[in-house]
CSV table of C-alpha atoms and ligand atoms in Angstrom, one decimal:
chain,number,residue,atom,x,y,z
A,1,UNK,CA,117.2,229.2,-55.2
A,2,UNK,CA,114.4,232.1,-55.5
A,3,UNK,CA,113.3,233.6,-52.7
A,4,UNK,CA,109.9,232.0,-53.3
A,5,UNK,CA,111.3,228.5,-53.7
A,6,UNK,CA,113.1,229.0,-50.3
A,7,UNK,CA,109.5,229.8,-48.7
A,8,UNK,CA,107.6,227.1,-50.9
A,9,UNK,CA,110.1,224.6,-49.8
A,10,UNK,CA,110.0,225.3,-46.0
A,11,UNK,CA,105.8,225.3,-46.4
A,12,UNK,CA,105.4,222.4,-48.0
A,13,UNK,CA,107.9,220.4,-45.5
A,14,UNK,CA,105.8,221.9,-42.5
A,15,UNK,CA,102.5,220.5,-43.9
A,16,UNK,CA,104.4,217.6,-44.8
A,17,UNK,CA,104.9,217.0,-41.4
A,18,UNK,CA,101.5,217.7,-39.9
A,19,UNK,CA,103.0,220.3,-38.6
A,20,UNK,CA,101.5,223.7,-40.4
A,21,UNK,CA,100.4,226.5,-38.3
A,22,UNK,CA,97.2,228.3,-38.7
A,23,UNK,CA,95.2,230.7,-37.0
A,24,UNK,CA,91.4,232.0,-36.2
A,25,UNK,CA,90.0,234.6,-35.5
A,26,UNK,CA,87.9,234.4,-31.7
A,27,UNK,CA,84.9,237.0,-30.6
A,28,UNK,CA,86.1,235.4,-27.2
A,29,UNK,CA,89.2,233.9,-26.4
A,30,UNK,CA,89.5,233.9,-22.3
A,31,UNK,CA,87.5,233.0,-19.9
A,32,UNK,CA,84.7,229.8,-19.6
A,33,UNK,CA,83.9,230.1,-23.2
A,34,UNK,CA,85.8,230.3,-26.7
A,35,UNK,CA,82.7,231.8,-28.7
A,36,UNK,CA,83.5,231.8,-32.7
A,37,UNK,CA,80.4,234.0,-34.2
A,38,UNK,CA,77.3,231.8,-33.1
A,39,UNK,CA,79.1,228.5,-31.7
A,40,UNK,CA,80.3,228.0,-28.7
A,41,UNK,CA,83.1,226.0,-26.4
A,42,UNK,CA,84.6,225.2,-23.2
A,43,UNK,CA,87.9,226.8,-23.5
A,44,UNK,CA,90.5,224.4,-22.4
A,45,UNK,CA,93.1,226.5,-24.4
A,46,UNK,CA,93.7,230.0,-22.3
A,47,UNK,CA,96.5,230.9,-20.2
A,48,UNK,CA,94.1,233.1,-17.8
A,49,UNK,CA,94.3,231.0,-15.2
A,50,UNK,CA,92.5,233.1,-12.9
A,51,UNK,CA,89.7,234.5,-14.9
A,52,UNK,CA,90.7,237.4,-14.2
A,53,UNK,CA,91.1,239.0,-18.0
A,54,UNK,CA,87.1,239.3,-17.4
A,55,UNK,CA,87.5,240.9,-13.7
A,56,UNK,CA,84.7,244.1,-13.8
A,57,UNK,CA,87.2,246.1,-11.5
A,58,UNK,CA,90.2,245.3,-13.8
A,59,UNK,CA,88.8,246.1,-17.1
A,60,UNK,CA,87.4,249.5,-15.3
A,61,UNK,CA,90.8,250.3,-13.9
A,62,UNK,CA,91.9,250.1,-17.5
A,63,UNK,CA,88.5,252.4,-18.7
A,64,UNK,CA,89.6,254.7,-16.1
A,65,UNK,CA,93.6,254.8,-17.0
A,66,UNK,CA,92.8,255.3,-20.4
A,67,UNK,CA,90.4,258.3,-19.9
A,68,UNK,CA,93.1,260.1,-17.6
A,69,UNK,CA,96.2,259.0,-19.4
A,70,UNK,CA,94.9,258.5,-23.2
A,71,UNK,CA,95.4,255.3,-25.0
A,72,UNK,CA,99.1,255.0,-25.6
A,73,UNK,CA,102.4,256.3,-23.8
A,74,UNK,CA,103.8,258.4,-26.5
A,75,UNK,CA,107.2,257.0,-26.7
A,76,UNK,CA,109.7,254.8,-24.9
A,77,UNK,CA,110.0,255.2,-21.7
A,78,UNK,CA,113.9,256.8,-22.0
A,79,UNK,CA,112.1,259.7,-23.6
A,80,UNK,CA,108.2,260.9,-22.3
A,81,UNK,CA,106.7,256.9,-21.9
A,82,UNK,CA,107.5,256.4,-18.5
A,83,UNK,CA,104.2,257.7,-16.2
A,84,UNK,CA,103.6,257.7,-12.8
A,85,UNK,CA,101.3,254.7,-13.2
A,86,UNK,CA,104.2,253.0,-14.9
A,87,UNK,CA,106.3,254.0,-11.6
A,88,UNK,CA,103.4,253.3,-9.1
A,89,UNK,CA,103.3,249.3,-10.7
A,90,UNK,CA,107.0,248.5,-10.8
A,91,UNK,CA,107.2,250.3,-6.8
A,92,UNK,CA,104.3,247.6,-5.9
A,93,UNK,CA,105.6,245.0,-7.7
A,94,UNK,CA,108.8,245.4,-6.4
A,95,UNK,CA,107.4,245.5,-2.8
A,96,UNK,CA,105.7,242.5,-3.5
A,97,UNK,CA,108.0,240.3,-4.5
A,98,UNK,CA,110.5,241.4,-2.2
A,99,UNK,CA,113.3,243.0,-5.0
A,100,UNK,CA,114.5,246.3,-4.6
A,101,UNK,CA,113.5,247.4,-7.8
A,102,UNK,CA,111.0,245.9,-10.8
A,103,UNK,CA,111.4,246.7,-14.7
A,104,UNK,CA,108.4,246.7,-16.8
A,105,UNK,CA,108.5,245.7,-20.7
A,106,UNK,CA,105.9,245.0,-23.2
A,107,UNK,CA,105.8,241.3,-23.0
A,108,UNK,CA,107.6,238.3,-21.5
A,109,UNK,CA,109.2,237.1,-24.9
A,110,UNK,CA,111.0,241.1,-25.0
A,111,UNK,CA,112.3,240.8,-21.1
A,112,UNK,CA,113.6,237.7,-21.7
A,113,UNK,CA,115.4,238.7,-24.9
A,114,UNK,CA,116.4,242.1,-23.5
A,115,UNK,CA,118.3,240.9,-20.2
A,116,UNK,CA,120.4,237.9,-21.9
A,117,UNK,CA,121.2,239.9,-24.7
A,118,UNK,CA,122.4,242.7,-22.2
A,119,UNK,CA,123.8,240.4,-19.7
A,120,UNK,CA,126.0,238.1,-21.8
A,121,UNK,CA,129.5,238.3,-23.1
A,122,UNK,CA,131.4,236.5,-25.3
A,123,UNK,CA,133.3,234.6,-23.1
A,124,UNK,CA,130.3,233.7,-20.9
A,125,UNK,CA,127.9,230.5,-20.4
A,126,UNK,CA,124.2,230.1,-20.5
A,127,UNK,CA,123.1,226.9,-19.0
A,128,UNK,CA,119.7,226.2,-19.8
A,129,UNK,CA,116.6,223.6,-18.8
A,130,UNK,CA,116.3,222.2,-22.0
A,131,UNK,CA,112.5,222.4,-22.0
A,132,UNK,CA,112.9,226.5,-21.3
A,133,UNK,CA,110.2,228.6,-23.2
A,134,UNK,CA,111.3,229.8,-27.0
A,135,UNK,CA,111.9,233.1,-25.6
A,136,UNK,CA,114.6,232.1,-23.6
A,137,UNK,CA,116.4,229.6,-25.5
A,138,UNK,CA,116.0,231.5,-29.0
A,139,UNK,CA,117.8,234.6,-26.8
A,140,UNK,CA,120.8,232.3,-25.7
A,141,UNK,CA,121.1,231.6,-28.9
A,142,UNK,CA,121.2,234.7,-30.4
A,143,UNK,CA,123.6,236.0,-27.7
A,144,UNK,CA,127.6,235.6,-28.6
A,145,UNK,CA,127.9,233.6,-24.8
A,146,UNK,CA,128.0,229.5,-25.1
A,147,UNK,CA,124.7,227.6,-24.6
A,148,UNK,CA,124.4,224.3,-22.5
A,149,UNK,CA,120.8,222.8,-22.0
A,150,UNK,CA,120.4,220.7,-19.0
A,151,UNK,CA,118.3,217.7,-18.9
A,152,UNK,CA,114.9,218.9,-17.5
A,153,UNK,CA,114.8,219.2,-14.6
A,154,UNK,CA,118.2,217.6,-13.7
A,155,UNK,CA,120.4,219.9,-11.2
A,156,UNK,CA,123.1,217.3,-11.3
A,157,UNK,CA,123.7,217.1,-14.6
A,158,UNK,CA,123.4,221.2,-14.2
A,159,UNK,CA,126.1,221.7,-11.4
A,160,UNK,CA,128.3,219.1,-13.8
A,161,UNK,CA,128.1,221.7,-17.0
A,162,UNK,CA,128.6,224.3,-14.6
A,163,UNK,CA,131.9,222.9,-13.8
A,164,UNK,CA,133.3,222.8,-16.5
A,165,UNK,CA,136.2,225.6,-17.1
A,166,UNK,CA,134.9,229.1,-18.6
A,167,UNK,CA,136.4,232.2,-19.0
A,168,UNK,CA,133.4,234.5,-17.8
A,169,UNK,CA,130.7,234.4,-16.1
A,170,UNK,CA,127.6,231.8,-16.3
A,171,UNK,CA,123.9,232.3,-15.6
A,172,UNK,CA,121.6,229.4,-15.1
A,173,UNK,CA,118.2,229.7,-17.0
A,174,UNK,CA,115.0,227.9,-15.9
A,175,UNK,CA,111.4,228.3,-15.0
A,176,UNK,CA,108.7,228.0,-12.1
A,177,UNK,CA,106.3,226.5,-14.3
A,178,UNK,CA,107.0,224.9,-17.6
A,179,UNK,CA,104.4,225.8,-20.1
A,180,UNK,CA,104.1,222.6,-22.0
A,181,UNK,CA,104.3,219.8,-19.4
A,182,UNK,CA,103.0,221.8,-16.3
A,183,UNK,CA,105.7,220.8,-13.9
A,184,UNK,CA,108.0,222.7,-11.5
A,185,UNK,CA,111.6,223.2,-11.3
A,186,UNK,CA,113.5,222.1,-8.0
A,187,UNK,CA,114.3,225.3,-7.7
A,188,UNK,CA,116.1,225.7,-4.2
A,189,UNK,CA,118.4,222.3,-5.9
A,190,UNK,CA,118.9,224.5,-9.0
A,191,UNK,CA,119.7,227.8,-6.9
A,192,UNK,CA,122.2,226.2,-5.0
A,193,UNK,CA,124.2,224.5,-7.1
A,194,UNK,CA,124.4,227.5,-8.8
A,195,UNK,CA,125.9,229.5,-6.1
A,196,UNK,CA,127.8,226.9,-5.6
A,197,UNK,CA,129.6,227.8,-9.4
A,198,UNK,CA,129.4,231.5,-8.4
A,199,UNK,CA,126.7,231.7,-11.0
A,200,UNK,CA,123.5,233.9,-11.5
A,201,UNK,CA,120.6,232.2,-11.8
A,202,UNK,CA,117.3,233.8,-13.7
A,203,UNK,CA,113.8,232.5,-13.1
A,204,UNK,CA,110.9,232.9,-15.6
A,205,UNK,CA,108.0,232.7,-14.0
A,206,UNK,CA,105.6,233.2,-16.5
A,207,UNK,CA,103.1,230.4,-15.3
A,208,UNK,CA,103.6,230.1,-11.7
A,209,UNK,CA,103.1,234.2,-10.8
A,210,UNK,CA,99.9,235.1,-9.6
A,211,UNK,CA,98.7,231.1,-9.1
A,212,UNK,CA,101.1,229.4,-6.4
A,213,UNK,CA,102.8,231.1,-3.3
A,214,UNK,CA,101.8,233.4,-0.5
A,215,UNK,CA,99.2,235.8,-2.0
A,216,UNK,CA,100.4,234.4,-5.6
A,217,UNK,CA,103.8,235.0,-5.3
A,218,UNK,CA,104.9,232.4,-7.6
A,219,UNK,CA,106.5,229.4,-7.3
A,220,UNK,CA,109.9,231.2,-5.7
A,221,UNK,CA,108.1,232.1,-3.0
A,222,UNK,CA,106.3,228.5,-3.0
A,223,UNK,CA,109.8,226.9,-2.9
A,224,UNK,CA,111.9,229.9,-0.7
A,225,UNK,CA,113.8,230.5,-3.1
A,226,UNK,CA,115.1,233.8,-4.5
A,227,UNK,CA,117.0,234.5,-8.1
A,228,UNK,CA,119.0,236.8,-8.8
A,229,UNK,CA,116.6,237.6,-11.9
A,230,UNK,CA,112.8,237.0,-11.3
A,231,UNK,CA,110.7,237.5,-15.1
A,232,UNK,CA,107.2,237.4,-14.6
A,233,UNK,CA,104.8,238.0,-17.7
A,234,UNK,CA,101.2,239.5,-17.4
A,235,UNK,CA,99.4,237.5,-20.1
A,236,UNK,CA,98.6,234.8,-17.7
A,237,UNK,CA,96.9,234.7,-14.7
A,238,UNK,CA,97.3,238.6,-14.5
A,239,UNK,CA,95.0,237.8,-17.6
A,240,UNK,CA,96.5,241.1,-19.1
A,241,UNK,CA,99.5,241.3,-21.0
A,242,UNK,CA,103.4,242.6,-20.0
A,243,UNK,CA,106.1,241.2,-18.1
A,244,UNK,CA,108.4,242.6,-15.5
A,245,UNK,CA,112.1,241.7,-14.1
A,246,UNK,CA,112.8,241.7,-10.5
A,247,UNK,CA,116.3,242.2,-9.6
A,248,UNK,CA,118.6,244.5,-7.5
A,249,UNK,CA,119.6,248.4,-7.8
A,250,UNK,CA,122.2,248.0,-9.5
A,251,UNK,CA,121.1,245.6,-12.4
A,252,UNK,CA,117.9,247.6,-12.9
A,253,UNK,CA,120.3,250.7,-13.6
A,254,UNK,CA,122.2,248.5,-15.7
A,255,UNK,CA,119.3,247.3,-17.8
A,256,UNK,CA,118.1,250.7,-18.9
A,257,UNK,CA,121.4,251.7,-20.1
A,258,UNK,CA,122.0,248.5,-21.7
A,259,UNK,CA,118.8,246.8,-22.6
A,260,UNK,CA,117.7,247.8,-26.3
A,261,UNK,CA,114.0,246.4,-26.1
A,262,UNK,CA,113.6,248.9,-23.5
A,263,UNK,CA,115.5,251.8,-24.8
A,264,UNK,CA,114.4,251.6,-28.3
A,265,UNK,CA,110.5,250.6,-28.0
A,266,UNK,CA,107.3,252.6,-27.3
A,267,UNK,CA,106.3,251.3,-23.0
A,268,UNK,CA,103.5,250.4,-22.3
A,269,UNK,CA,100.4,252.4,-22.4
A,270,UNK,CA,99.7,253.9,-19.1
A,271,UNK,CA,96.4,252.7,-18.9
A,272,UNK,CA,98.1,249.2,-18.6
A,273,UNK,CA,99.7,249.7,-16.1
A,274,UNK,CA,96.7,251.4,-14.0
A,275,UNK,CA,94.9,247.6,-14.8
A,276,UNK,CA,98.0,245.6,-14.2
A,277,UNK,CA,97.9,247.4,-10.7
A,278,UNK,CA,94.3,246.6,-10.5
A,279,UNK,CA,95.1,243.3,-11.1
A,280,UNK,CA,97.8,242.9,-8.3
A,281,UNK,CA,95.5,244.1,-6.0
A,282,UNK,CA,92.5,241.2,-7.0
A,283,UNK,CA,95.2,238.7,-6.5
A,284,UNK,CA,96.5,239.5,-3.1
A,285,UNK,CA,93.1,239.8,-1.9
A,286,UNK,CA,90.6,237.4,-0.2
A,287,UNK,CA,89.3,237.4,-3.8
A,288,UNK,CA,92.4,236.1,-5.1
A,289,UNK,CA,92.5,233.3,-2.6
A,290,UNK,CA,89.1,232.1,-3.3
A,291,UNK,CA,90.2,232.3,-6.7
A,292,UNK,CA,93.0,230.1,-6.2
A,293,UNK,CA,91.4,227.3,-4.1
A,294,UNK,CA,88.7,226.8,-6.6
A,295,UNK,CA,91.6,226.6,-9.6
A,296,UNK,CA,93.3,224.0,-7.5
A,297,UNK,CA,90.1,222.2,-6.7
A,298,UNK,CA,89.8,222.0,-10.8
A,299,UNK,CA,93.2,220.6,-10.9
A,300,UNK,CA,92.6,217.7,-8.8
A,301,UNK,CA,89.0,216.9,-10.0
A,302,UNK,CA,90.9,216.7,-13.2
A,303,UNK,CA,93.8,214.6,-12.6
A,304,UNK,CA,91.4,212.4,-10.4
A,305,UNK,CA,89.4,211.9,-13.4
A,306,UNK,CA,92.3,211.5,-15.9
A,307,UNK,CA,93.6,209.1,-13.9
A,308,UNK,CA,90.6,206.9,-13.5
A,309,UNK,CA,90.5,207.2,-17.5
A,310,UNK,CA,93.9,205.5,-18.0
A,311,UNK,CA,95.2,209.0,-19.6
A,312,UNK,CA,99.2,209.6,-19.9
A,313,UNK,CA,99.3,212.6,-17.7
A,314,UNK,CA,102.4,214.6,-16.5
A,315,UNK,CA,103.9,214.9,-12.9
A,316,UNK,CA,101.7,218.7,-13.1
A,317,UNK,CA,100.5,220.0,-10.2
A,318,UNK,CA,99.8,223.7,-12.3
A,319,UNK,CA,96.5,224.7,-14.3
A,320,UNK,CA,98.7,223.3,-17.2
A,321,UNK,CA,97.7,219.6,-17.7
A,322,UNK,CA,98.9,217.9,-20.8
A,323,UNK,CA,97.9,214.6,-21.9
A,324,UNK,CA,101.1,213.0,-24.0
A,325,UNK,CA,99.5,211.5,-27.6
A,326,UNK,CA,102.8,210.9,-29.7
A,327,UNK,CA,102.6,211.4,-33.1
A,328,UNK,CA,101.3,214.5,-34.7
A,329,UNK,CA,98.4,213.3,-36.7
A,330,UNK,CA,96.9,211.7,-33.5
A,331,UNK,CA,97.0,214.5,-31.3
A,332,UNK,CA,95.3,217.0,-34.1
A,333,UNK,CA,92.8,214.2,-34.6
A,334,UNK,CA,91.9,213.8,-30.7
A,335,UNK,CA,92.0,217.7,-30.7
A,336,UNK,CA,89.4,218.1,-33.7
A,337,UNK,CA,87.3,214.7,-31.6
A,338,UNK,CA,87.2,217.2,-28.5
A,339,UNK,CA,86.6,220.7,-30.0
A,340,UNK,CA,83.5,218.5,-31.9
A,341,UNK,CA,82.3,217.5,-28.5
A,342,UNK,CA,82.0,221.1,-27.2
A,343,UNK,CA,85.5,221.2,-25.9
A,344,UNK,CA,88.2,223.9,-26.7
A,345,UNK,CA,92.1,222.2,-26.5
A,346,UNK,CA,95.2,222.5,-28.5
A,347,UNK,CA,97.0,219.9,-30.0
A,348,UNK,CA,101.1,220.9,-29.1
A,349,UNK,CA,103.5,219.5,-31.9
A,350,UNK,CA,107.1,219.8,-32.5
A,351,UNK,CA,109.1,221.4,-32.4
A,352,UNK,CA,107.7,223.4,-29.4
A,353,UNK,CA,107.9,220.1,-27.8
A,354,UNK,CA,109.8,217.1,-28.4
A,355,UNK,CA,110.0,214.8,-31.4
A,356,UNK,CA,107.0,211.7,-30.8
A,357,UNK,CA,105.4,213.8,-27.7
A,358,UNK,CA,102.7,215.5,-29.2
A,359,UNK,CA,100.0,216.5,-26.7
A,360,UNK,CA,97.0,218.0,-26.0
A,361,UNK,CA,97.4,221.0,-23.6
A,362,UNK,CA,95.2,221.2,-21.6
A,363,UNK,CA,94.8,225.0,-19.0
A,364,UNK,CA,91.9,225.0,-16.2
A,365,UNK,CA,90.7,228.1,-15.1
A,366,UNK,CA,88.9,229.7,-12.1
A,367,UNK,CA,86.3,230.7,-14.8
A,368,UNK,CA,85.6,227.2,-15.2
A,369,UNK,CA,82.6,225.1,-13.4
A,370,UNK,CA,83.3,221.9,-11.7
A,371,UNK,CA,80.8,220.4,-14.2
A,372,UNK,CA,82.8,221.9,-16.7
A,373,UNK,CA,85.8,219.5,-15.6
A,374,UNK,CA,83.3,216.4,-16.1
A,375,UNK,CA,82.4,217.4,-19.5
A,376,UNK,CA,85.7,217.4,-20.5
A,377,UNK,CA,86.6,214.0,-18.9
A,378,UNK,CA,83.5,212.7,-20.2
A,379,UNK,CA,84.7,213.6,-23.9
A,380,UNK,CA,87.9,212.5,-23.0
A,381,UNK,CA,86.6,208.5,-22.6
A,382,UNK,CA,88.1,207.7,-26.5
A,383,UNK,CA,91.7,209.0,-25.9
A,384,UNK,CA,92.9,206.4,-23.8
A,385,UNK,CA,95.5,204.4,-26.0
B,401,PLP,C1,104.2,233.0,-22.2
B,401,PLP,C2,105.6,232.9,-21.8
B,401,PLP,C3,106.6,233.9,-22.2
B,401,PLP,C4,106.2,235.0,-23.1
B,401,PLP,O1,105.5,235.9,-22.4
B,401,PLP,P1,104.6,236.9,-23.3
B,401,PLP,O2,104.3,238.0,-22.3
B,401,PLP,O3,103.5,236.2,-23.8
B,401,PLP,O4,105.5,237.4,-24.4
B,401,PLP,C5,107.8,233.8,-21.7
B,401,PLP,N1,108.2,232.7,-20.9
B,401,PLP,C6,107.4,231.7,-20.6
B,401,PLP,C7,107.8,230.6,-19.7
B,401,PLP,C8,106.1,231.8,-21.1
B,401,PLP,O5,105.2,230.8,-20.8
């Protein structure tokens, strides 16, 4: 087989499938609206929970980082890429979040691959939610230690495969948030029956940070709980982009001798990380509150509604509310139905989710109106089964 037989076969079976990938280009991608040239939607699509990727004071911190710092940071941070403001952002996060120390990489997918690849042995275990994020799983993978997925959810069935005999050591994987159904982990459950195995256990908490908590903490904080490894990713409700890990003295030190998407990667730009810190400070403030109330006023208008529709909703209490469809060629046909009635949503297909759950994915925002919400349950009337 050619090489171009090898890529026209694997084409042609996705769009066999229903299940080819596109993209297009946005003028405006977070916030209220998705604008495309001229037309216009309600964007039901973006991860920026908070509006904040449009917050006048954040995208002036980033102005004003850029003008003192210039526009990128010149090399990995091992070498001259690591600036005060870089320094100044991992101190506050840290502080924050109550670690002693906080790691900053250039996206969540990178920290997640960059700690279990430098983490892991041979003789080790990974035991993983089954529904973790691609970043996550795809790193387990990669890594030479033994993958077991849990059940969602399931911290019986976890403490079972974390029983069984093994030569090193074992970290338990899971998240605040899952991105494609919206709901939580039991996470004190999860943490102690990992203690219990003398395990690590290694939170992503990609969708929870900023949103739930004390002063958007996350969902550790919501539940008391604290890993041993906290990732949180800034392309969310930070409505930037980024990621950090949260952990102790000692792993942090361990990381930058041993993690290789820190080491051998450009940081951040320092302009970033003057925004990011612009950004931490909108979320712990009274601004940040009122910003979270009126998300979670979305969130129930919207289940409220979806429920009075008859729609196949998940156990979500996040911004993330999917509605389950099935097949493939239903959900992109509801999703083109909604985009035509003004409403921006993805259709979610395998095999980022399971076989026969395709869904449309619903995120709410702060940057939405409450009348928003009604427009999109009103255009929602013809997906009930
Ligand atoms: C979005 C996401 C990531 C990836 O983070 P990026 O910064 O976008 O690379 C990792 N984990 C989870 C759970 C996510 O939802």
């Amino acid at each position: 087989m050619s090489w171009q037989q090898r890529i026209g076969q694997a084409l042609d079976e996705r769009r066999a499938a229903d299940a080819f990938r596109t993209r297009s280009p946005v003028t405006q991608g977070a916030g209220r609206y998705l604008t495309r040239g001229e037309q216009r939607w309600l964007n039901f699509s973006a991860n920026d929970y908070l509006g904040l990727s449009q917050h006048p004071a954040i995208v002036g911190a980033w102005q004003q980082g850029a003008a003192r710092y210039g526009t990128g940071s010149g090399g990995s941070g091992h070498v001259t890429g690591y600036s005060e403001a870089h320094q100044h952002f991992e101190q506050q996060l840290a502080e924050w979040l109550g670690y002693p120390r906080a790691l900053l990489f250039i996206s969540g997918f990178a920290a997640n691959q960059a700690v279990i690849a430098a983490l892991l042995h041979k003789e080790d275990r990974i035991v993983a939610d089954r529904l973790s994020h691609a970043s996550l799983l795809e790193a387990a993978n990669l890594s030479p230690a033994q993958l077991r997925r849990f059940a969602h959810n399931d911290s019986a069935q976890l403490a079972q495969l974390l029983a069984k005999p093994v030569e090193g050591l074992q970290l338990t994987v899971t998240e605040g948030v899952f991105s494609m159904d919206g709901d939580s982990a039991p996470l004190a459950e999860i943490a102690s029956v990992t203690e219990a195995a003398n395990g690590w256990l290694l939170v992503d908490d990609a969708h929870g940070i900023g949103v739930s908590g004390r002063e958007g903490r996350g969902t550790c904080d919501e539940q008391n709980v604290k890993p041993d490894l906290l990732v949180v990713t800034f392309g969310k409700a930070f409505g930037l982009s980024g990621a950090a890990v949260l952990c102790s003295e000692e792993v942090a030190d361990y990381l930058l001798q041993f993690a290789r998407h820190l080491i051998y990667s450009t940081s951040m730009p320092p302009a970033q990380a003057v925004a990011l810190s612009e950004a931490l400070a909108v979320i712990r403030s009274d601004d940040g509150e009122a910003r979270r109330q009126k998300l979670r006023e979305h969130i129930s208008r919207f289940r409220r509604g979806a429920e009075s529709l008859g729609l196949q909703l998940t156990n979500s209490t996040s911004a993330i509310q999917p509605v389950i469809v099935g097949e493939n060629h239903r959900a992109l046909a509801l999703a083109e139905t909604m985009r035509e009635a003004g409403c921006w949503l993805t259709a979610i297909r395998p095999p980022t989710v399971p076989a026969g759950t395709a869904r449309l994915r619903i995120t709410l925002t702060t940057a939405h109106h409450a009348e928003d919400i009604d427009r999109l349950l009103e255009a929602m009337h013809g997906v009930r089964q």
